[in-house]
């Protein structure tokens, strides 16, 4: 593994993390044919992988901005183990990496939270890697602030029924159990689990993730259609630059007119 990265070890808590929120990006190592597969087509596997890398760069840059305004550190919670080198050229030297463990998605989310609390963090936000334009101040910084007071959790719902962020003050296994993952009821079921265990859940504004041709078209419109009524979020310069290179190609021209405004 490249030793410029720092691998977190839950068996060795760090005092420097006390009082801080871990902003953990749930990421797959960017490998062609293994990431953003629902975007092929309109993209090729190599282009989808490059786009995924852009999403990671922009998400990390946005989270870095949040760490300048609030007590937090960003972390990449990654899978599969053994492919750390795939992040070379994407993450800066010294980035914190935490390998994911567990079988299903719910287990990986829960175990990531448990491991980060064991590392010494006082709060944890689990963040998807498919929403590069989530507004930093209004969403990420707000979540950190909400987790500093009172007993609560925080949910950032996605427009497709999932969520782009879940924030915790302690591990709560019930929030990740009996959830029908990758469906339109994930956020709804998560709110139900919180109610069942008596955990107050603060909701942020909804946003969208980019995982298919329609949502890619929406992202394209957010960047390039000044007449659309779509809200503008974090500028995501790496993603914008990549899509600019494809803007007039046949790869995107077939989907950009499908964007709902």
Short mmCIF file of C-alpha atoms in Angstrom, two decimals:
data_model
loop_
_atom_site.label_atom_id
_atom_site.label_comp_id
_atom_site.label_asym_id
_atom_site.label_seq_id
_atom_site.Cartn_x
_atom_site.Cartn_y
_atom_site.Cartn_z
CA UNK A 1 0.00 0.00 0.00
CA UNK A 2 1.15 3.58 -0.65
CA UNK A 3 2.42 4.77 2.73
CA UNK A 4 1.40 8.36 1.97
CA UNK A 5 -2.09 7.26 3.04
CA UNK A 6 -2.97 6.74 6.69
CA UNK A 7 -4.98 3.60 7.44
CA UNK A 8 -7.18 3.99 10.51
CA UNK A 9 -7.08 1.20 13.08
CA UNK A 10 -10.14 0.94 15.37
CA UNK A 11 -7.92 -0.81 17.93
CA UNK A 12 -5.86 2.36 18.26
CA UNK A 13 -8.07 5.35 19.06
CA UNK A 14 -6.55 8.79 18.51
CA UNK A 15 -7.03 11.64 20.94
CA UNK A 16 -6.94 14.13 18.08
CA UNK A 17 -10.30 12.79 16.86
CA UNK A 18 -12.11 13.55 20.12
CA UNK A 19 -14.76 16.21 19.66
CA UNK A 20 -14.64 15.79 15.89
CA UNK A 21 -17.07 14.35 13.36
CA UNK A 22 -15.83 11.79 10.84
CA UNK A 23 -17.06 12.59 7.33
CA UNK A 24 -16.79 9.11 5.83
CA UNK A 25 -17.22 8.69 2.08
CA UNK A 26 -18.49 5.20 1.27
CA UNK A 27 -16.44 4.45 -1.82
CA UNK A 28 -15.58 1.66 -4.18
CA UNK A 29 -12.05 1.63 -5.53
CA UNK A 30 -12.27 3.18 -9.02
CA UNK A 31 -11.76 0.16 -11.27
CA UNK A 32 -13.17 0.07 -14.83
CA UNK A 33 -16.14 -2.27 -15.08
CA UNK A 34 -16.64 -2.28 -11.29
CA UNK A 35 -17.94 1.26 -10.64
CA UNK A 36 -20.84 3.27 -12.08
CA UNK A 37 -21.96 0.27 -14.12
CA UNK A 38 -25.48 1.69 -14.54
CA UNK A 39 -23.90 4.50 -16.55
CA UNK A 40 -22.60 2.09 -19.19
CA UNK A 41 -24.12 3.10 -21.53
CA UNK A 42 -24.08 6.02 -22.26
CA UNK A 43 -20.47 5.92 -21.00
CA UNK A 44 -17.83 3.28 -21.61
CA UNK A 45 -16.46 1.43 -18.56
CA UNK A 46 -13.29 3.53 -18.67
CA UNK A 47 -15.27 6.77 -18.88
CA UNK A 48 -17.58 5.69 -16.06
CA UNK A 49 -14.52 4.91 -13.93
CA UNK A 50 -13.02 8.32 -14.74
CA UNK A 51 -16.30 9.99 -13.80
CA UNK A 52 -16.34 8.07 -10.52
CA UNK A 53 -12.84 9.37 -9.78
CA UNK A 54 -14.05 12.91 -10.47
CA UNK A 55 -16.95 12.40 -8.06
CA UNK A 56 -14.48 11.31 -5.37
CA UNK A 57 -12.18 14.28 -5.97
CA UNK A 58 -15.05 16.74 -5.76
CA UNK A 59 -16.68 15.08 -2.77
CA UNK A 60 -13.39 15.16 -0.88
CA UNK A 61 -12.81 18.81 -1.84
CA UNK A 62 -16.28 19.71 -0.59
CA UNK A 63 -15.73 17.82 2.67
CA UNK A 64 -12.36 19.53 3.10
CA UNK A 65 -14.17 22.87 2.95
CA UNK A 66 -16.50 21.62 5.67
CA UNK A 67 -13.53 20.71 7.89
CA UNK A 68 -12.32 24.30 7.66
CA UNK A 69 -15.61 25.55 9.09
CA UNK A 70 -16.44 22.83 11.64
CA UNK A 71 -14.63 20.25 13.82
CA UNK A 72 -14.39 17.31 11.43
CA UNK A 73 -12.05 15.09 9.40
CA UNK A 74 -12.84 13.41 6.10
CA UNK A 75 -12.19 9.70 5.65
CA UNK A 76 -12.50 7.29 2.74
CA UNK A 77 -14.23 4.06 3.77
CA UNK A 78 -13.34 1.83 0.85
CA UNK A 79 -13.89 -1.56 -0.69
CA UNK A 80 -12.44 -3.93 -1.78
CA UNK A 81 -9.41 -4.30 0.45
CA UNK A 82 -6.16 -4.70 -1.43
CA UNK A 83 -7.02 -2.08 -4.08
CA UNK A 84 -5.73 0.96 -2.23
CA UNK A 85 -3.45 1.80 -5.16
CA UNK A 86 -6.54 2.60 -7.23
CA UNK A 87 -6.83 5.84 -5.25
CA UNK A 88 -3.38 7.06 -6.32
CA UNK A 89 -3.69 10.38 -8.08
CA UNK A 90 -7.18 10.88 -6.66
CA UNK A 91 -6.58 11.37 -2.94
CA UNK A 92 -3.98 13.69 -1.51
CA UNK A 93 -1.06 12.40 0.53
CA UNK A 94 -1.97 11.79 4.14
CA UNK A 95 -5.61 10.94 3.43
CA UNK A 96 -7.30 8.74 6.01
CA UNK A 97 -8.41 5.35 4.67
CA UNK A 98 -10.62 2.84 6.46
CA UNK A 99 -11.27 -0.56 4.85
CA UNK A 100 -14.89 -1.63 4.87
CA UNK A 101 -15.96 -4.88 6.49
CA UNK A 102 -19.21 -6.80 6.46
CA UNK A 103 -21.20 -8.60 3.79
CA UNK A 104 -24.28 -6.56 2.92
CA UNK A 105 -24.49 -2.80 2.49
CA UNK A 106 -26.24 -2.33 5.82
CA UNK A 107 -23.46 -4.20 7.62
CA UNK A 108 -20.77 -2.16 5.88
CA UNK A 109 -22.47 1.09 6.91
CA UNK A 110 -22.91 -0.03 10.52
CA UNK A 111 -19.40 -1.46 10.85
CA UNK A 112 -17.88 1.67 9.31
CA UNK A 113 -19.67 3.76 11.93
CA UNK A 114 -18.58 1.41 14.73
CA UNK A 115 -14.97 1.47 13.55
CA UNK A 116 -14.87 5.27 13.33
CA UNK A 117 -16.29 5.68 16.82
CA UNK A 118 -13.69 3.17 18.02
CA UNK A 119 -11.02 5.33 16.36
CA UNK A 120 -12.02 8.14 18.69
CA UNK A 121 -14.47 10.26 16.73
CA UNK A 122 -17.35 11.85 18.65
CA UNK A 123 -19.77 11.78 15.70
CA UNK A 124 -19.92 10.11 12.30
CA UNK A 125 -21.51 11.08 8.99
CA UNK A 126 -21.68 8.33 6.37
CA UNK A 127 -21.78 9.98 2.95
CA UNK A 128 -22.35 8.53 -0.50
CA UNK A 129 -19.88 9.03 -3.33
CA UNK A 130 -22.53 9.62 -6.00
CA UNK A 131 -23.63 13.18 -5.13
CA UNK A 132 -20.75 15.49 -6.06
CA UNK A 133 -22.83 18.69 -6.01
CA UNK A 134 -24.35 18.37 -2.51
CA UNK A 135 -24.07 21.92 -1.08
CA UNK A 136 -21.31 22.00 1.50
CA UNK A 137 -22.45 24.68 3.95
CA UNK A 138 -26.19 24.04 3.82
CA UNK A 139 -25.89 20.26 4.06
CA UNK A 140 -22.56 18.93 5.33
CA UNK A 141 -21.67 21.70 7.75
CA UNK A 142 -25.27 21.77 8.95
CA UNK A 143 -25.16 18.04 9.70
CA UNK A 144 -21.98 18.45 11.76
CA UNK A 145 -23.60 21.26 13.73
CA UNK A 146 -26.76 19.26 14.41
CA UNK A 147 -24.74 16.37 15.79
CA UNK A 148 -23.05 18.60 18.37
CA UNK A 149 -26.20 19.16 20.45
CA UNK A 150 -28.74 16.84 22.07
CA UNK A 151 -29.47 13.20 21.31
CA UNK A 152 -30.32 12.85 17.64
CA UNK A 153 -29.37 11.46 14.26
CA UNK A 154 -29.36 13.29 10.93
CA UNK A 155 -30.62 12.09 7.55
CA UNK A 156 -30.01 13.65 4.15
CA UNK A 157 -32.63 12.04 1.89
CA UNK A 158 -32.06 11.49 -1.82
CA UNK A 159 -34.77 12.16 -4.35
CA UNK A 160 -34.71 8.50 -5.42
CA UNK A 161 -35.76 7.40 -1.92
CA UNK A 162 -32.34 6.62 -0.51
CA UNK A 163 -30.06 8.98 1.36
CA UNK A 164 -26.83 10.80 0.63
CA UNK A 165 -25.90 11.21 4.31
CA UNK A 166 -26.69 9.70 7.67
CA UNK A 167 -25.19 11.24 10.77
CA UNK A 168 -24.82 9.52 14.14
CA UNK A 169 -23.67 10.34 17.65
CA UNK A 170 -23.27 6.64 18.44
CA UNK A 171 -23.69 3.36 16.56
CA UNK A 172 -27.38 2.46 16.23
CA UNK A 173 -27.64 -0.99 14.66
CA UNK A 174 -31.42 -0.75 14.16
CA UNK A 175 -30.99 2.02 11.57
CA UNK A 176 -29.30 -0.46 9.24
CA UNK A 177 -31.47 -3.52 9.86
CA UNK A 178 -34.61 -4.57 7.97
CA UNK A 179 -33.86 -2.01 5.25
CA UNK A 180 -34.68 -2.84 1.63
CA UNK A 181 -31.46 -1.46 0.20
CA UNK A 182 -31.25 0.05 -3.31
CA UNK A 183 -34.97 0.80 -3.40
CA UNK A 184 -37.18 3.88 -3.13
CA UNK A 185 -38.08 3.14 0.51
CA UNK A 186 -34.63 3.23 2.12
CA UNK A 187 -35.00 6.69 3.70
CA UNK A 188 -38.59 5.99 4.74
CA UNK A 189 -37.63 2.72 6.42
CA UNK A 190 -34.65 4.36 8.12
CA UNK A 191 -36.94 7.01 9.61
CA UNK A 192 -39.25 4.23 10.78
CA UNK A 193 -36.38 2.41 12.52
CA UNK A 194 -35.38 5.64 14.28
CA UNK A 195 -38.96 6.14 15.49
CA UNK A 196 -39.12 2.53 16.72
CA UNK A 197 -36.07 3.02 18.95
CA UNK A 198 -37.08 6.51 20.06
CA UNK A 199 -34.20 8.27 18.34
CA UNK A 200 -34.96 11.82 17.13
CA UNK A 201 -34.00 12.19 13.48
CA UNK A 202 -33.31 15.59 11.91
CA UNK A 203 -33.84 15.72 8.15
CA UNK A 204 -31.80 17.84 5.79
CA UNK A 205 -33.11 18.99 2.42
CA UNK A 206 -33.25 16.35 -0.26
CA UNK A 207 -30.67 16.15 -3.05
CA UNK A 208 -29.97 13.67 -5.82
CA UNK A 209 -27.33 11.10 -6.63
CA UNK A 210 -25.95 10.26 -10.05
CA UNK A 211 -26.22 6.57 -10.86
CA UNK A 212 -28.02 6.25 -14.19
CA UNK A 213 -28.52 8.03 -17.51
CA UNK A 214 -31.40 10.19 -16.24
CA UNK A 215 -29.54 11.49 -13.23
CA UNK A 216 -26.43 12.03 -15.35
CA UNK A 217 -28.58 14.16 -17.64
CA UNK A 218 -29.77 16.14 -14.64
CA UNK A 219 -26.19 16.75 -13.52
CA UNK A 220 -25.37 17.86 -17.05
CA UNK A 221 -28.26 20.35 -16.92
CA UNK A 222 -27.22 21.64 -13.51
CA UNK A 223 -23.83 22.52 -14.96
CA UNK A 224 -24.68 23.66 -18.47
CA UNK A 225 -28.33 24.72 -18.77
CA UNK A 226 -28.74 28.24 -17.32
CA UNK A 227 -32.45 28.20 -18.13
CA UNK A 228 -33.25 25.16 -16.03
CA UNK A 229 -34.92 25.59 -12.64
CA UNK A 230 -32.62 23.04 -11.03
CA UNK A 231 -30.96 24.11 -7.77
CA UNK A 232 -27.22 24.69 -8.00
CA UNK A 233 -25.02 23.01 -5.41
CA UNK A 234 -21.29 22.56 -4.88
CA UNK A 235 -19.56 23.49 -8.18
CA UNK A 236 -17.73 20.13 -8.46
CA UNK A 237 -15.00 21.42 -10.79
CA UNK A 238 -13.42 18.06 -11.61
CA UNK A 239 -16.76 16.56 -12.62
CA UNK A 240 -17.70 19.65 -14.59
CA UNK A 241 -14.40 19.59 -16.47
CA UNK A 242 -14.85 15.92 -17.33
CA UNK A 243 -18.40 16.43 -18.58
CA UNK A 244 -17.30 19.50 -20.55
CA UNK A 245 -15.01 17.24 -22.54
CA UNK A 246 -18.01 15.04 -23.37
CA UNK A 247 -20.58 17.81 -23.65
CA UNK A 248 -20.97 17.78 -27.40
CA UNK A 249 -20.33 14.07 -27.90
CA UNK A 250 -22.94 11.49 -28.82
CA UNK A 251 -22.39 9.91 -25.42
CA UNK A 252 -24.37 12.61 -23.65
CA UNK A 253 -26.44 14.20 -26.38
CA UNK A 254 -28.89 11.32 -26.25
CA UNK A 255 -29.65 11.82 -22.56
CA UNK A 256 -29.31 15.54 -21.82
CA UNK A 257 -32.73 16.34 -23.30
CA UNK A 258 -34.39 13.93 -20.84
CA UNK A 259 -33.66 16.08 -17.78
CA UNK A 260 -36.73 17.08 -15.77
CA UNK A 261 -36.82 20.75 -14.80
#
